[in-house]
């Protein structure tokens, strides 16, 4: 029976206790490293804010979205330091997930039930708002 050099290598590797070198791979065909959970959640939060929140809260969170003028009460300016100091992170995350009515605020502020199983995205949205000091 003919024994190829590869077979010999495999046998030796199987016997050796120190392990074998990894199979050669072509770096050009390797998949790019997966983004971290945090990076993905941040990107999702940015996109969600632009798509869902900006119409009322404004692109910069100043409470000046196109729909804001028609609302009573109007969405507040997230850059208001006094407001930032007056609310907890939990308040911000709860209103994002459950809507204004759930926390005694305007029911015009919608719930986002699809985010209930995405706590990292909710946290990233809250961090975005916290960053608007
Ligand atoms: C249809 C308009 C509308 C949309 C869309 C909307 N909001 Fe609001 N939001 C409001 C209004 C109005 C208030 C103010 C409620 C009040 O003061 O009673 C509010 C309040 C809030 C508050 C709490 C402010 C406070 O006074 O405690 C947060 C945080 C918030 N919104 C975040 C978001 C985020 C994040 C999104 C997108 C996922 C979003 N909102 C989408 C209208 C909207």
Coordinates of C-alpha atoms in Angstrom, one line a residue, residues 20-113:
X20 CA -0.3 19.9 15.1
X21 CA 0.2 23.2 13.3
X22 CA -3.0 24.7 12.0
X23 CA -4.0 23.8 8.5
X24 CA -2.6 26.3 6.0
X25 CA -5.2 28.9 5.1
X26 CA -5.3 31.6 2.5
X27 CA -5.6 34.9 4.3
X28 CA -7.3 36.4 1.2
X29 CA -10.3 34.1 1.6
X30 CA -10.7 34.5 5.3
X31 CA -14.0 36.1 6.4
X32 CA -13.6 39.5 8.1
X33 CA -13.7 39.5 11.8
X34 CA -17.3 39.7 13.1
X35 CA -18.1 43.1 14.7
X36 CA -18.5 43.1 18.4
X37 CA -21.9 43.1 20.0
X38 CA -21.4 46.6 21.2
X39 CA -20.4 47.9 17.8
X40 CA -23.4 46.2 16.2
X41 CA -25.8 47.6 18.8
X42 CA -24.4 51.1 18.4
X43 CA -24.9 50.9 14.7
X44 CA -28.5 49.6 15.2
X45 CA -29.2 52.3 17.6
X46 CA -28.0 55.0 15.3
X47 CA -30.2 53.7 12.5
X48 CA -33.2 53.3 14.7
X49 CA -32.8 56.9 16.1
X50 CA -32.6 58.2 12.5
X51 CA -35.6 56.2 11.3
X52 CA -37.9 56.3 14.3
X53 CA -37.0 59.1 16.6
X54 CA -35.7 61.9 14.4
X55 CA -39.2 62.8 13.1
X56 CA -40.2 64.0 16.6
X57 CA -37.0 64.4 18.5
X58 CA -34.9 66.0 15.7
X59 CA -31.7 64.7 14.2
X60 CA -29.6 66.1 17.1
X61 CA -32.3 65.3 19.8
X62 CA -33.1 69.0 20.3
X63 CA -36.8 68.3 20.2
X64 CA -37.2 69.9 16.8
X65 CA -38.2 67.1 14.5
X66 CA -40.6 67.9 11.6
X67 CA -43.6 66.5 13.6
X68 CA -42.6 68.2 16.9
X69 CA -44.4 71.5 16.3
X70 CA -47.7 69.7 16.2
X71 CA -47.2 67.9 19.5
X72 CA -48.4 69.0 22.9
X73 CA -46.3 68.5 25.0
X74 CA -43.5 68.8 22.6
X75 CA -40.5 66.4 22.9
X76 CA -37.9 68.0 25.1
X77 CA -34.4 69.1 24.2
X78 CA -32.2 66.1 25.2
X79 CA -29.3 68.7 25.5
X80 CA -31.0 70.2 28.5
X81 CA -28.6 69.5 31.4
X82 CA -31.3 70.0 34.0
X83 CA -33.5 67.3 32.4
X84 CA -30.5 65.0 32.0
X85 CA -29.8 65.3 35.7
X86 CA -33.4 64.7 36.7
X87 CA -34.0 61.3 35.0
X88 CA -32.5 57.9 35.6
X89 CA -31.1 55.6 32.9
X90 CA -34.0 53.3 33.7
X91 CA -36.6 56.0 33.0
X92 CA -35.0 56.6 29.5
X93 CA -34.8 52.9 28.7
X94 CA -38.4 52.2 30.0
X95 CA -39.9 55.0 27.9
X96 CA -38.1 53.8 24.8
X97 CA -39.4 50.3 25.3
X98 CA -42.8 50.9 26.7
X99 CA -43.8 54.4 25.5
X100 CA -44.8 57.6 27.2
X101 CA -48.0 56.3 28.7
X102 CA -46.2 53.6 30.7
X103 CA -44.2 56.3 32.7
X104 CA -46.9 58.9 33.0
X105 CA -45.7 60.9 29.9
X106 CA -47.4 61.7 26.7
X107 CA -48.8 58.6 24.9
X108 CA -47.7 60.2 21.7
X109 CA -44.2 58.9 22.6
X110 CA -44.5 55.4 21.1
X111 CA -43.5 52.1 22.5
X112 CA -40.9 50.0 20.7
X113 CA -41.9 46.5 21.7

